[in-house]
Structures are given as structure tokens and as C-alpha cells.
Coordinates of C-alpha atoms in Angstrom, one line a residue:
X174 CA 5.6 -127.1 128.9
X175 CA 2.4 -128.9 128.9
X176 CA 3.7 -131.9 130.4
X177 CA 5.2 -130.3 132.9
X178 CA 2.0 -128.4 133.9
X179 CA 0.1 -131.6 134.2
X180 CA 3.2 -133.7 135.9
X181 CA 2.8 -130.3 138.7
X182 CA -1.3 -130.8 139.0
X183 CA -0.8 -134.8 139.3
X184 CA 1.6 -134.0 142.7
X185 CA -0.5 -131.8 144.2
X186 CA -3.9 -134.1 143.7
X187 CA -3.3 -136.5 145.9
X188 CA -2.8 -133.7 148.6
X189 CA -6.4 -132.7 148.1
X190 CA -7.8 -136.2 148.1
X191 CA -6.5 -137.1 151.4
X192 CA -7.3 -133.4 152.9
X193 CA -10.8 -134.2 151.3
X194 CA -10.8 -137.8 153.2
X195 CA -9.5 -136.4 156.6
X196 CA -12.4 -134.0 156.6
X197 CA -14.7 -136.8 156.0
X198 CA -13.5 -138.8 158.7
X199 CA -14.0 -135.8 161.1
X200 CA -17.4 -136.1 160.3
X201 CA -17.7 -133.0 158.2
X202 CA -20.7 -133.5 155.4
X203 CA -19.8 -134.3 151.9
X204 CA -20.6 -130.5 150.6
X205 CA -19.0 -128.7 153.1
X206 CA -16.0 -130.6 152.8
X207 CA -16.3 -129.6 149.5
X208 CA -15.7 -126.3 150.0
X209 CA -13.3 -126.3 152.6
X210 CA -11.2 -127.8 150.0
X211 CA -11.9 -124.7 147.7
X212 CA -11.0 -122.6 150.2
X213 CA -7.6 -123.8 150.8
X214 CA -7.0 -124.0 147.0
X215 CA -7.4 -120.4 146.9
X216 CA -5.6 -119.3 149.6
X217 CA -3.1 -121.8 147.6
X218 CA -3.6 -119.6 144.6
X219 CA -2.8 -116.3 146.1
X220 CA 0.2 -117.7 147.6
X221 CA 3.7 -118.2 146.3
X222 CA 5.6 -120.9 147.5
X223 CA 4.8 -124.6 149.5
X224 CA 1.4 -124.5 151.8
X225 CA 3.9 -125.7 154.7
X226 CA 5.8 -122.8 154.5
X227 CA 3.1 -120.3 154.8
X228 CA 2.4 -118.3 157.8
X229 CA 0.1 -116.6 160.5
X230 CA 0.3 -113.3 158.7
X231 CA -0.2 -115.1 155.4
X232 CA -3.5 -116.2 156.9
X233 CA -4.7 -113.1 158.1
X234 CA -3.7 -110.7 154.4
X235 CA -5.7 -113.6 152.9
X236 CA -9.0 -113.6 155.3
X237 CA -8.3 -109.9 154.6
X238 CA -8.5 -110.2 151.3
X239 CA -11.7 -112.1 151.5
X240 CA -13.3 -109.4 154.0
X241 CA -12.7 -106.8 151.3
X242 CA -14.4 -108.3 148.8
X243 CA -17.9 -107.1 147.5
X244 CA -19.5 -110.5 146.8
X245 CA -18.5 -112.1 150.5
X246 CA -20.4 -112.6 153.2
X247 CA -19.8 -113.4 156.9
X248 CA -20.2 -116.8 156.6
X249 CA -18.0 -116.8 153.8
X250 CA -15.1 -116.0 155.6
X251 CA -15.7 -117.5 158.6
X252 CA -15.5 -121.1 156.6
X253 CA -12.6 -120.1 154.6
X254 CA -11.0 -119.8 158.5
X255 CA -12.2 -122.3 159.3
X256 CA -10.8 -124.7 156.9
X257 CA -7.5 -123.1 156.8
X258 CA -7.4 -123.8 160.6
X259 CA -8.3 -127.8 159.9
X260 CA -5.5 -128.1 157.2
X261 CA -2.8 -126.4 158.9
X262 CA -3.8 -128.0 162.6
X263 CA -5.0 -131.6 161.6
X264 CA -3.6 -132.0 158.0
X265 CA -0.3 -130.5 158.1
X266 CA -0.2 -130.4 161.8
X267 CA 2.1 -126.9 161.9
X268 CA 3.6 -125.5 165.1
X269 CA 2.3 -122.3 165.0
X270 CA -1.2 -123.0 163.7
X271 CA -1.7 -125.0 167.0
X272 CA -0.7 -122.0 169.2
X273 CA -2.3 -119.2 166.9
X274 CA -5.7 -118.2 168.3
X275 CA -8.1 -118.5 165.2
X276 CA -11.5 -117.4 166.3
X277 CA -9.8 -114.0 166.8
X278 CA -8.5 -114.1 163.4
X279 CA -11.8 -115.1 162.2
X280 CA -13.5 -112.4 164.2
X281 CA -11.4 -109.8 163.0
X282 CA -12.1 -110.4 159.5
X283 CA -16.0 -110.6 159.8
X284 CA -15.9 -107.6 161.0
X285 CA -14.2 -105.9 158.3
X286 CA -16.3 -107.6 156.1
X287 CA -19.6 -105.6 158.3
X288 CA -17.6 -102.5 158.1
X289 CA -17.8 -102.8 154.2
X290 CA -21.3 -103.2 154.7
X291 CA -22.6 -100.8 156.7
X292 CA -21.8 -97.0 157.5
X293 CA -25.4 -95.4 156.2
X294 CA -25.7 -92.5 158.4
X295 CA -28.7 -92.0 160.9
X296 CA -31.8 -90.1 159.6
X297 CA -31.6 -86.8 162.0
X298 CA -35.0 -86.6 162.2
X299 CA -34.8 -90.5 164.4
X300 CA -35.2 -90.2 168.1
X301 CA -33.0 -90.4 170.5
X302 CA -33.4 -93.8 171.7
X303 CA -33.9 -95.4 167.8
X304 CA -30.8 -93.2 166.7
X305 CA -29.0 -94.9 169.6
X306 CA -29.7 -98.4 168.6
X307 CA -29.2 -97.5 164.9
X308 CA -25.8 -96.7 165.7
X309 CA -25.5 -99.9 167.4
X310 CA -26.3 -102.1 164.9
X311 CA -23.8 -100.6 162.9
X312 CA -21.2 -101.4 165.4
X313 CA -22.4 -104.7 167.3
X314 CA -23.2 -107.6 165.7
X315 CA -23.4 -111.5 166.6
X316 CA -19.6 -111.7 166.5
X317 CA -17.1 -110.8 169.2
X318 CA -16.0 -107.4 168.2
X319 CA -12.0 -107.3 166.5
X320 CA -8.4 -108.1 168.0
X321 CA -8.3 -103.8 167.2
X322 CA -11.7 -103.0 169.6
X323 CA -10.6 -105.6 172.3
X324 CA -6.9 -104.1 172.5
X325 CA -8.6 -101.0 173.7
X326 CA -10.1 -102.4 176.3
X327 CA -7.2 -104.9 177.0
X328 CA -6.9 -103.5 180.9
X329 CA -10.8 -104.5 182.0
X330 CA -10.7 -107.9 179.7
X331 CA -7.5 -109.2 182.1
X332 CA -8.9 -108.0 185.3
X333 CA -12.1 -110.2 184.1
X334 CA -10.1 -113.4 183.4
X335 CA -8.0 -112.9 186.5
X336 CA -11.6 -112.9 188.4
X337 CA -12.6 -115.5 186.9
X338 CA -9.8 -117.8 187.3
X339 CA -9.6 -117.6 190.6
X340 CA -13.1 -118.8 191.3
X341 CA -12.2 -121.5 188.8
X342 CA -15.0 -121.2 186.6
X343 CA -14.4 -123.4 183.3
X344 CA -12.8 -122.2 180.1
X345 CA -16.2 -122.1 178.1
X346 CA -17.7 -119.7 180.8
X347 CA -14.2 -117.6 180.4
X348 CA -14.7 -116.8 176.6
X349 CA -18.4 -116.6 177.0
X350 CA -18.1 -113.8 179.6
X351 CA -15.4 -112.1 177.4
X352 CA -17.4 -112.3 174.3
X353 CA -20.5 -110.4 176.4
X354 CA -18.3 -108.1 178.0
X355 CA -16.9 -107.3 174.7
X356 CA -20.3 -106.9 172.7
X357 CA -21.6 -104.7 175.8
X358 CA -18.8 -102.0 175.0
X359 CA -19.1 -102.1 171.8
X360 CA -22.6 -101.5 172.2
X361 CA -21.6 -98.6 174.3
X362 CA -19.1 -97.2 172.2
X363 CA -17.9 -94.1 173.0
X364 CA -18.6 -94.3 176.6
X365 CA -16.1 -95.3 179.0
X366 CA -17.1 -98.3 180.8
X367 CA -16.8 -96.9 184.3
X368 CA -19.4 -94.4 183.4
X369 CA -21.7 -97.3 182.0
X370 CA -24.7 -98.2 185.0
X371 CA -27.7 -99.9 185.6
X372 CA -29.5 -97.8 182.5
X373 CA -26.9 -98.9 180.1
X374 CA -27.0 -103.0 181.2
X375 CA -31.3 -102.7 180.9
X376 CA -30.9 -101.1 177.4
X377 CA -28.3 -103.7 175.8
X378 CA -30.5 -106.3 177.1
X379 CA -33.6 -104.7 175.9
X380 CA -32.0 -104.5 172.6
X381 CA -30.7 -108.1 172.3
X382 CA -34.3 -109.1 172.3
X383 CA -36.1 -106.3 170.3
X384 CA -33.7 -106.4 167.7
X385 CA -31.6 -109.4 167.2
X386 CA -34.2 -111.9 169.0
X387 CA -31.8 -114.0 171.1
X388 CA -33.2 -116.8 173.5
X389 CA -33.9 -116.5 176.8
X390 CA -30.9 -118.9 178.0
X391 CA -29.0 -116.4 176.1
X392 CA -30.1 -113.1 177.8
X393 CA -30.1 -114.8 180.8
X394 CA -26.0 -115.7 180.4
X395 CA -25.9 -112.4 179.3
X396 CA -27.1 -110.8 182.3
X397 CA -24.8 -113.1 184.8
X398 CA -21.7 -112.2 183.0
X399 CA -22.6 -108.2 183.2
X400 CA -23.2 -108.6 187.0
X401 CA -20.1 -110.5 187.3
X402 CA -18.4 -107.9 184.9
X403 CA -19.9 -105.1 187.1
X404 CA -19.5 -106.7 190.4
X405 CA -16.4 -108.3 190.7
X406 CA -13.9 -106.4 187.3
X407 CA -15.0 -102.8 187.8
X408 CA -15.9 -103.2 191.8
X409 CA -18.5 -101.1 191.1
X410 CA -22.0 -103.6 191.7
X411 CA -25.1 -103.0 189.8
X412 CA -28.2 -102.0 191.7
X413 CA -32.2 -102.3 190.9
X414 CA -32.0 -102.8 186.9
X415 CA -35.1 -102.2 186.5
X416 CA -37.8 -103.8 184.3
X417 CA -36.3 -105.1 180.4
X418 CA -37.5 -107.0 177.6
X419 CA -37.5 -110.4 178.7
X420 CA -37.0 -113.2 176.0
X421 CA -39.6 -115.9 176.5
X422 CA -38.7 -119.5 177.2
X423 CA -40.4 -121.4 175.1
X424 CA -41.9 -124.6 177.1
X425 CA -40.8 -127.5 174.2
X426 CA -41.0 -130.8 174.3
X427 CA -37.7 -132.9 174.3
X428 CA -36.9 -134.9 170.4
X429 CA -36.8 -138.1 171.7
X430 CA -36.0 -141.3 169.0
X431 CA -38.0 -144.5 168.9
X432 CA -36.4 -148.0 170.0
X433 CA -35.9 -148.8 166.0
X434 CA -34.6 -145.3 164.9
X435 CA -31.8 -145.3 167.9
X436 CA -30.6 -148.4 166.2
X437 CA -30.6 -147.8 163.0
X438 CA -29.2 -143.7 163.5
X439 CA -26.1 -145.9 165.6
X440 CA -25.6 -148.7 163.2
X441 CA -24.8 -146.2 160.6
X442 CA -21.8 -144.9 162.6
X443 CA -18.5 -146.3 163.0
X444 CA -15.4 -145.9 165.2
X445 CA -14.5 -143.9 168.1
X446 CA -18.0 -141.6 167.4
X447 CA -19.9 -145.1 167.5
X448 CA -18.6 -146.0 170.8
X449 CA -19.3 -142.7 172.0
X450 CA -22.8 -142.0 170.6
X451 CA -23.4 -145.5 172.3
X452 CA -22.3 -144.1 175.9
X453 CA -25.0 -141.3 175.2
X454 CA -27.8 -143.4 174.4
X455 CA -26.4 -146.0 177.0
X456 CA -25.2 -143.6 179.8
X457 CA -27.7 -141.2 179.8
X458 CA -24.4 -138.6 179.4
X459 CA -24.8 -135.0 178.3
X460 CA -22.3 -134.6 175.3
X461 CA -19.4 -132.4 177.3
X462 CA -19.9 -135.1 179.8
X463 CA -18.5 -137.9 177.4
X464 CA -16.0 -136.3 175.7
X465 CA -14.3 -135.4 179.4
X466 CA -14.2 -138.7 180.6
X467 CA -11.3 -140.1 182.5
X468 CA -10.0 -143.3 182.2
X469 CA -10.5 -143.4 186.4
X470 CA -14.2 -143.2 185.8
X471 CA -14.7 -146.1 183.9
X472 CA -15.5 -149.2 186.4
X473 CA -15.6 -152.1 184.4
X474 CA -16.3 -154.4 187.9
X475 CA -18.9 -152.9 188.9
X476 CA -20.1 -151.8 185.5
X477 CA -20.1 -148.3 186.5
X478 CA -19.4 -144.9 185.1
X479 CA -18.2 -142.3 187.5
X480 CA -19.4 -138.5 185.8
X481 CA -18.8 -135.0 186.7
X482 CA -21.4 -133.3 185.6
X483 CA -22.9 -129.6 185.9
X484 CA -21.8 -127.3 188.5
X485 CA -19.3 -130.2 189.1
X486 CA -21.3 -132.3 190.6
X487 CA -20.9 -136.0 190.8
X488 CA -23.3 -139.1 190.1
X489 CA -22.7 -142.9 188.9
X490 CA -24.7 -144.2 185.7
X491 CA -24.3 -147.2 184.5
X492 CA -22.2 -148.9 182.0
X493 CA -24.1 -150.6 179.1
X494 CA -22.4 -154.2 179.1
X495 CA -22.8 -153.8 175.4
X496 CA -20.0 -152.0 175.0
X497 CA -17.4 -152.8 178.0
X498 CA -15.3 -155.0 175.0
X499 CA -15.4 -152.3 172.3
X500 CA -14.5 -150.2 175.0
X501 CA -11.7 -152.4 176.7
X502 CA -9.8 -152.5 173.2
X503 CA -10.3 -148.6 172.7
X504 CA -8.0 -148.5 175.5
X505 CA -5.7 -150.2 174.8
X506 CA -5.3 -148.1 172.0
X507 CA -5.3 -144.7 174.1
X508 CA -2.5 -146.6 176.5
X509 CA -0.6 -147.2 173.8
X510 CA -0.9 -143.3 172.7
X511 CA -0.2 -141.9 175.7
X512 CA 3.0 -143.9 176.2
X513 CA 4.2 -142.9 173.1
X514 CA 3.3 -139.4 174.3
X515 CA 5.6 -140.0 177.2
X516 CA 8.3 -141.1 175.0
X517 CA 8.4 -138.4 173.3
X518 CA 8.4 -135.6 177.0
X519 CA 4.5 -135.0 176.6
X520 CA 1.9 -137.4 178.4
X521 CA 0.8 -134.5 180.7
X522 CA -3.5 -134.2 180.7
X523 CA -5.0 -130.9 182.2
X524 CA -5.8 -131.2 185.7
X525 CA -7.7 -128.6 188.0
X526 CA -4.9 -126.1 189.3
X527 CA -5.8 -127.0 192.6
X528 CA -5.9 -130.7 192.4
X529 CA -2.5 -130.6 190.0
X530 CA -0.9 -128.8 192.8
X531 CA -1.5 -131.4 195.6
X532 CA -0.7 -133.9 193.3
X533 CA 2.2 -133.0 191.0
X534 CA 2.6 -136.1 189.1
X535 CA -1.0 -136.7 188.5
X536 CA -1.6 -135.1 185.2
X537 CA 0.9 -137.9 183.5
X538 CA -0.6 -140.7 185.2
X539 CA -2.7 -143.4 183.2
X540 CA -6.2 -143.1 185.0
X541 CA -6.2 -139.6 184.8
X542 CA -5.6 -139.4 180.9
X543 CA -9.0 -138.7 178.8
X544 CA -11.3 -142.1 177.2
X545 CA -11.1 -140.1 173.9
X546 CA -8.5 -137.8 173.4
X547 CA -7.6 -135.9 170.2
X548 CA -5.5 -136.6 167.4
X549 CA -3.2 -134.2 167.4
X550 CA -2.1 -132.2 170.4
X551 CA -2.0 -128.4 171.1
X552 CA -1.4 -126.0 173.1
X553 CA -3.6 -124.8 176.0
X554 CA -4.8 -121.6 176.3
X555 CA -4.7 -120.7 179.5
X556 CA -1.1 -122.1 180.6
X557 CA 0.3 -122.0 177.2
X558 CA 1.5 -125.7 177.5
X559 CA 1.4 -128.0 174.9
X560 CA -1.0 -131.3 176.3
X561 CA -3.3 -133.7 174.4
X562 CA -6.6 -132.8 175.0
X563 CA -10.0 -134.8 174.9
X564 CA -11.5 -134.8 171.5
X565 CA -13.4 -132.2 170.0
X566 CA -16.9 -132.2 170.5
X567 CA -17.9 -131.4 167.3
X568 CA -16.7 -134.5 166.0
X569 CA -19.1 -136.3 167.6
X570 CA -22.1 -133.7 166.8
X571 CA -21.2 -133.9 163.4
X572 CA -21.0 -137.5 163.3
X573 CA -24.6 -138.0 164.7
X574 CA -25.9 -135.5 162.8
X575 CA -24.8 -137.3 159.3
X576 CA -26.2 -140.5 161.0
X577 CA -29.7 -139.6 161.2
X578 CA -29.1 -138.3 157.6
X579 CA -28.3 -141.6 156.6
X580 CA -30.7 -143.7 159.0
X581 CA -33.4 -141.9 156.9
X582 CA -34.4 -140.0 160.5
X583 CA -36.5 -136.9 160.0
X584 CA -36.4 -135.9 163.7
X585 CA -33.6 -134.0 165.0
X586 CA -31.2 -136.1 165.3
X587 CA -28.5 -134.5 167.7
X588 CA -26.2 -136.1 170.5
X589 CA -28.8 -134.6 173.4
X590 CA -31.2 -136.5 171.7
X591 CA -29.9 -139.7 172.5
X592 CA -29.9 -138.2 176.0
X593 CA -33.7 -137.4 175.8
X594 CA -34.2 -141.0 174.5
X595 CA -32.5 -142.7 176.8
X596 CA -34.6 -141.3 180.0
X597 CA -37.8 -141.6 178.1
X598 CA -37.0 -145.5 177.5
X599 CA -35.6 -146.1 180.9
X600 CA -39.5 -144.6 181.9
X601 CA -41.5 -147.1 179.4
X602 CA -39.6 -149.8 180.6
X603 CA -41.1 -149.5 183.8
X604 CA -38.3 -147.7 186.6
X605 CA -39.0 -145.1 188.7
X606 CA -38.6 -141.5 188.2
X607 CA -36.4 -140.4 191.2
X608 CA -34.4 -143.5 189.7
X609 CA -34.2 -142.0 186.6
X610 CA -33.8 -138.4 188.0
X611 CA -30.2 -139.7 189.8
X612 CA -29.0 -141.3 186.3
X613 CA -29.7 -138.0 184.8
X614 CA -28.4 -135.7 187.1
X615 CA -31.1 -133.1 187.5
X616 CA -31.3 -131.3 190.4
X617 CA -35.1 -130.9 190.5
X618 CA -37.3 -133.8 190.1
X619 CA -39.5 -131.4 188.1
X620 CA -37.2 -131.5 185.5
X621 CA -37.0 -135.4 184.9
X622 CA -41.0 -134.7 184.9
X623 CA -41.0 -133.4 181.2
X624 CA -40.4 -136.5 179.7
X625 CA -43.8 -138.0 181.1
X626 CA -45.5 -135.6 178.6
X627 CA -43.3 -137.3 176.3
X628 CA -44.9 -140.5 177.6
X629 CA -48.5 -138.8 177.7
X630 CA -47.9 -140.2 181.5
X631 CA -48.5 -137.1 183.7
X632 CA -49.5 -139.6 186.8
X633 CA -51.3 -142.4 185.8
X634 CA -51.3 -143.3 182.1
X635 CA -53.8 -141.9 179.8
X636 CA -55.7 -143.6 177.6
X637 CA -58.2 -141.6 175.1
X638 CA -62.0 -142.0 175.8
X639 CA -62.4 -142.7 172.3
X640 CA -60.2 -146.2 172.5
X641 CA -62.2 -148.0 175.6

């Protein structure tokens, strides 16, 4: 009986050691693949029968299960979903984990798990306006409300995404919208949203800064989706909203790396996060920026990178001649992918509705395929077809994060900072900041500006009395 106990343990081990290695190579830190791990043996535990057999549901009664529990927290189950999504998408690589929409899995449970933990009832003797936002915190919380709360208000939540679809705003502006819209109502629970005006939008956006303290980039997103929720869902525009607490925007300074610890944060990566992380630094590219990049945009003649960048708007950076034969045999690689993709009746990349529909066969054509696509494919969200789309962007975060860890780099180390250091350099080396302005792609020369303060170079540059 023993043996046969420990012959069991010694066949599943090697299926933790090489989800445990995966993680690694995704970039995920040494403790938190730890517990990722953890959390899948559990759910493991509480199931009978083979992990690949499992199910959606199963997932959900066990997230459940975790929700009702007295000792979890948010987080808690939120990483539990989390890792059950990377073992069943990128381990296992199951049909129906690629198609099942997690976050709204992992919303619902965290909000069971607030439920739990809330319910005190208002003091009577609380005024109107505190009772009001009492209630609310009771009900709205930094999470997008539950699949149950946004089934009720399934109706307004399409006529949204239709609107926004057909000004074809990206994906990421979609969900964000969404997840506003949906934390608005909830914060108006009770009310139907028709009724909702002007008095409503200034007290939600009072009470995001009074009481959960968001940014100011994060009221200020706020605020455009309500007027685009108002304006265009509901047909009904806002007027004069009157004055509202207004987050302040903190004027920071940009992290920006030395020479020496850009070097040694990238010589402590390796791979397709290396090559990337170089293009940052090199490039000048915002993170989204690299992770989207066509094979089209590359021009290895003219040592050129073609980028789309904010608001879809196009500029040419260059490419660092450092990495043109790393990044000639990376695509070989990708060619090589995507013609077994082909093979196999997949190949397709997203392309822009419009674009796809003057030219049908684009979206399986070479050029258009992404520099760094994904391991795995899945399905898209919007079209429900199953493509292979760029890599996830958190790969590459993660991986330049552990970096500086390792580099010994107390600064924070994060992919924009690479960004920051690049323009900085590309100023101490001498060149012009217009010139530096177009690399960039800001808008308003005032913006490049910041990084002369980084310089101490608001003009002329400054030396301190004290040092003549």
C-alpha cells in the first residue's frame, strides 16, 4: 500500500517541476511561482479524477470555495485564478480554458469573498450624504462588480460596446469603459441608470478621490468613459457637472537608469524578453508599442522601425544595429511558426476590421504577422476566432522587473524606464530636443522638456556656484 502511495506521488512530481519551470520562464518570481503551484495542488486535492479532465464549472465551485472561506482574502483568490488560468492555458493548453473568460470568473469570486466581509448596517444617526457613501463602500469596491450584477445590466453594457466598436476604439479602452460603467451602477445601486444625471456622475467622482484615493489619470479616464456612457449609450448627454474633488497630478520626475545600470539590468536577461527589453532601451518604444510590432515595420535597410503609436499615430525610430542579427534569427524562428500555423488552417493575425475588409488575405500574410507572438494561441474576444496573438505584455514587465532585482538596481526598474533612459541619453549625448521629441512621439515639445530636469539642463546647463 505504501509503495504504491509513493510510486502515485513520484508520477505526479515531475508535473509540478515542469509547471514550476514554465512559470519561471514566463518571468514570474521565484515565490510567487511558489504559490501558484500551491494553488493548483489544492484545487488538485478537492478534485477527483485527472487535472485534464476538469472543467470551467470545476473552476468556478473551487474559486467559490475559496471566496467562502473566513481566512481568504481578495488577493488570495485572485492568485489562485490566476494560476489555474496559467496551467490550464499555457501548461495543459485546454480548449475551453482558452475561450473561458477568467477575469469574470475571478471577479465574481472576490466579490463573494467582500460580501462575506461586509454587511454592518449604517448608523441611523449618519447623514444623508455619509450614509450614501457607507452603503457604497459596501457594494463598490476596486473590482468590476460580478457576472450576477452585470447580467442585470446586460442591455446598456452591449449598446456600450456596439458604440464603441464602431468608432474603433481598441480593446483595452472597451474593458476599461465597461469596468467604469459597471462600478458607476453599482455605486448607484438601486437607481435605474436612466434616472442617474449630472449629480450622480460629480458624486461617484467625488467619492473615488475622498475615499479610495485613485490618481488623477484615473479619475480623469473615469470621467471620459461616463461622458461617453452618457452621451453616446443612453443618448441622454451630460450637462455642466459642476465642481468635484479633483485628484492632484503629482509633477514627478521620470526613473531614468545610468549608462552602467542599463547594461548590467539587460545582461541579466535572456531570450525573446532580452531582445525586446533591448528595442526599449534602443527604440525609444513605449512597452504596448513593442509587443505590437509587425514584421512590416521592421526595415533592416534602412535600419528603421516603423511604430504606431498613441492615438494611432505613426513615427520612424531607429533600429539599434546591435541587435538587427539577434533579431534576423528571431525571425526566422517566427516564419517558421507561422507556417506551421498555416499547416495546421490557422496563420490568420488580427487586423483592423476596416483594413481586413479591403484586404481579405492580409491577416495570413508574412509581414503582417507580429515580431513576438505568443506561445500558445487563443481565442479573440471580440470575433470569437481562434488567432495567435502578440505576446503578453506582462512577460516582458515581469522579466525586467526580476532583472533589476538581479542587476542589484535599487531604482525602479520597469520597461518605461528604459523608455525614460533612452531620451535622457539620447540628450547627454548631445542631439537636439525636437530630434528627440519625433523619436519619442510626444505631441507637445513640453513634454520631451521633462527630461532636462532630469539633466538639471532647463536651457543652458547649470553648474552650482559652489563648484567654479
Amino acid at each position: 500500500m505504501e509503495d504504491g502511495v509513493k510510486e502515485k506521488k513520484s508520477q505526479v512530481a515531475p508535473l509540478w517541476e515542469a509547471f514550476h519551470k514554465n512559470l519561471l520562464r514566463h518571468g514570474i518570481q521565484q515565490d510567487q511561482a511558489d504559490w501558484y503551484v500551491k494553488w493548483v495542488q489544492g484545487f488538485a486535492k478537492s478534485m477527483k479524477g485527472p487535472l485534464k479532465s476538469r472543467s470551467a464549472s470545476d473552476v468556478l465551485r473551487y474559486l467559490e470555495k475559496l471566496a467562502g472561506s473566513n481566512t481568504m482574502q481578495e488577493w488570495h483568490v485572485k492568485q489562485a485564478a490566476s494560476a489555474l488560468q496559467f496551467f490550464y492555458q499555457e501548461q495543459l493548453s485546454i480548449p475551453w480554458a482558452l475561450k473561458w473568460e477568467w477575469d469574470k470568473a475571478a471577479s465574481h469570486a472576490t466579490a463573494l469573498v467582500i460580501k462575506n466581509k461586509t454587511g454592518v448596517p449604517a448608523d441611523n444617526t449618519t447623514s444623508k450624504k455619509s450614509l450614501r457613501i457607507s452603503s457604497s463602500v459596501q457594494r463598490f469596491d476596486d473590482h468590476v462588480p460580478g457576472l450576477q450584477f452585470k447580467s442585470t445590466h446586460a442591455e446598456l453594457i452591449e449598446r456600450l460596446r456596439k458604440e464603441i466598436r464602431q468608432r474603433h476604439y481598441s480593446l483595452r479602452t472597451e474593458q476599461a469603459y465597461e469596468a467604469w460603467t459597471l462600478r458607476f451602477l453599482a455605486f448607484n445601486t438601486g437607481k435605474i441608470p436612466s434616472d442617474s444625471g449630472e449629480e450622480d456622475v460629480r458624486a461617484f467622482l467625488d467619492y473615488l478621490v475622498q475615499e479610495r484615493q485613485v490618481s488623477a489619470s484615473t479619475q480623469g479616464q473615469t470621467l471620459n468613459a461616463l461622458v461617453f456612457l452618457f452621451k453616446h449609450a443612453m443618448g441622454q448627454p451630460l450637462g455642466d457637472i459642476g465642481t468635484f474633488t479633483r485628484s492632484r497630478r503629482p509633477r514627478k520626475l521620470p526613473e531614468v537608469l545610468s549608462v552602467d545600470e542599463v547594461e548590467r539590468l539587460l545582461g541579466e536577461m535572456s531570450g525573446v524578453t532580452a531582445l525586446m527589453a533591448g528595442l526599449l532601451y534602443g527604440s525609444g518604444l513605449r512597452l504596448m508599442e513593442c509587443v505590437r510590432l509587425r514584421v512590416k515595420d521592421i526595415d533592416f535597410s534602412y535600419h528603421q522601425i516603423k511604430v504606431w503609436g498613441k492615438g494611432q499615430k505613426h513615427r520612424i525610430t531607429m533600429l539599434p544595429k546591435r541587435y538587427e542579427k539577434e533579431l534576423h534569427e528571431h525571425l526566422k524562428v517566427v516564419k517558421a511558426l507561422h507556417e506551421s500555423d498555416l499547416r495546421e488552417g490557422h496563420g490568420k493575425v488580427f487586423i483592423e476590421p476596416a483594413l481586413a475588409r479591403k484586404y481579405p488575405g492580409a491577416s495570413h500574410e508574412w509581414a503582417w504577422q507580429y515580431v513576438f507572438p505568443a506561445q500558445t494561441k487563443s481565442v479573440d474576444p471580440r470575433s470569437g476566432k481562434v488567432r495567435r496573438h502578440h505576446i503578453h505584455e506582462t512577460s516582458l514587465q515581469k522579466a525586467v522587473k526580476s532583472a533589476a532585482g538581479r542587476a542589484g538596481i535599487t531604482k525602479a526598474g520597469s520597461c518605461h524606464t528604459l523608455r525614460h533612459s533612452f531620451a535622457t541619453h539620447l540628450l547627454e549625448a548631445g542631439y537636439d530636443i525636437r530630434t528627440v521629441q519625433e523619436l519619442l512621439g510626444h505631441e507637445d515639445v513640453s513634454t520631451t522638456m521633462i527630461y532636462t530636469h532630469v539633466l538639471n539642463r532647463p536651457g543652458l546647463a547649470v553648474r552650482s556656484p559652489a563648484d567654479r
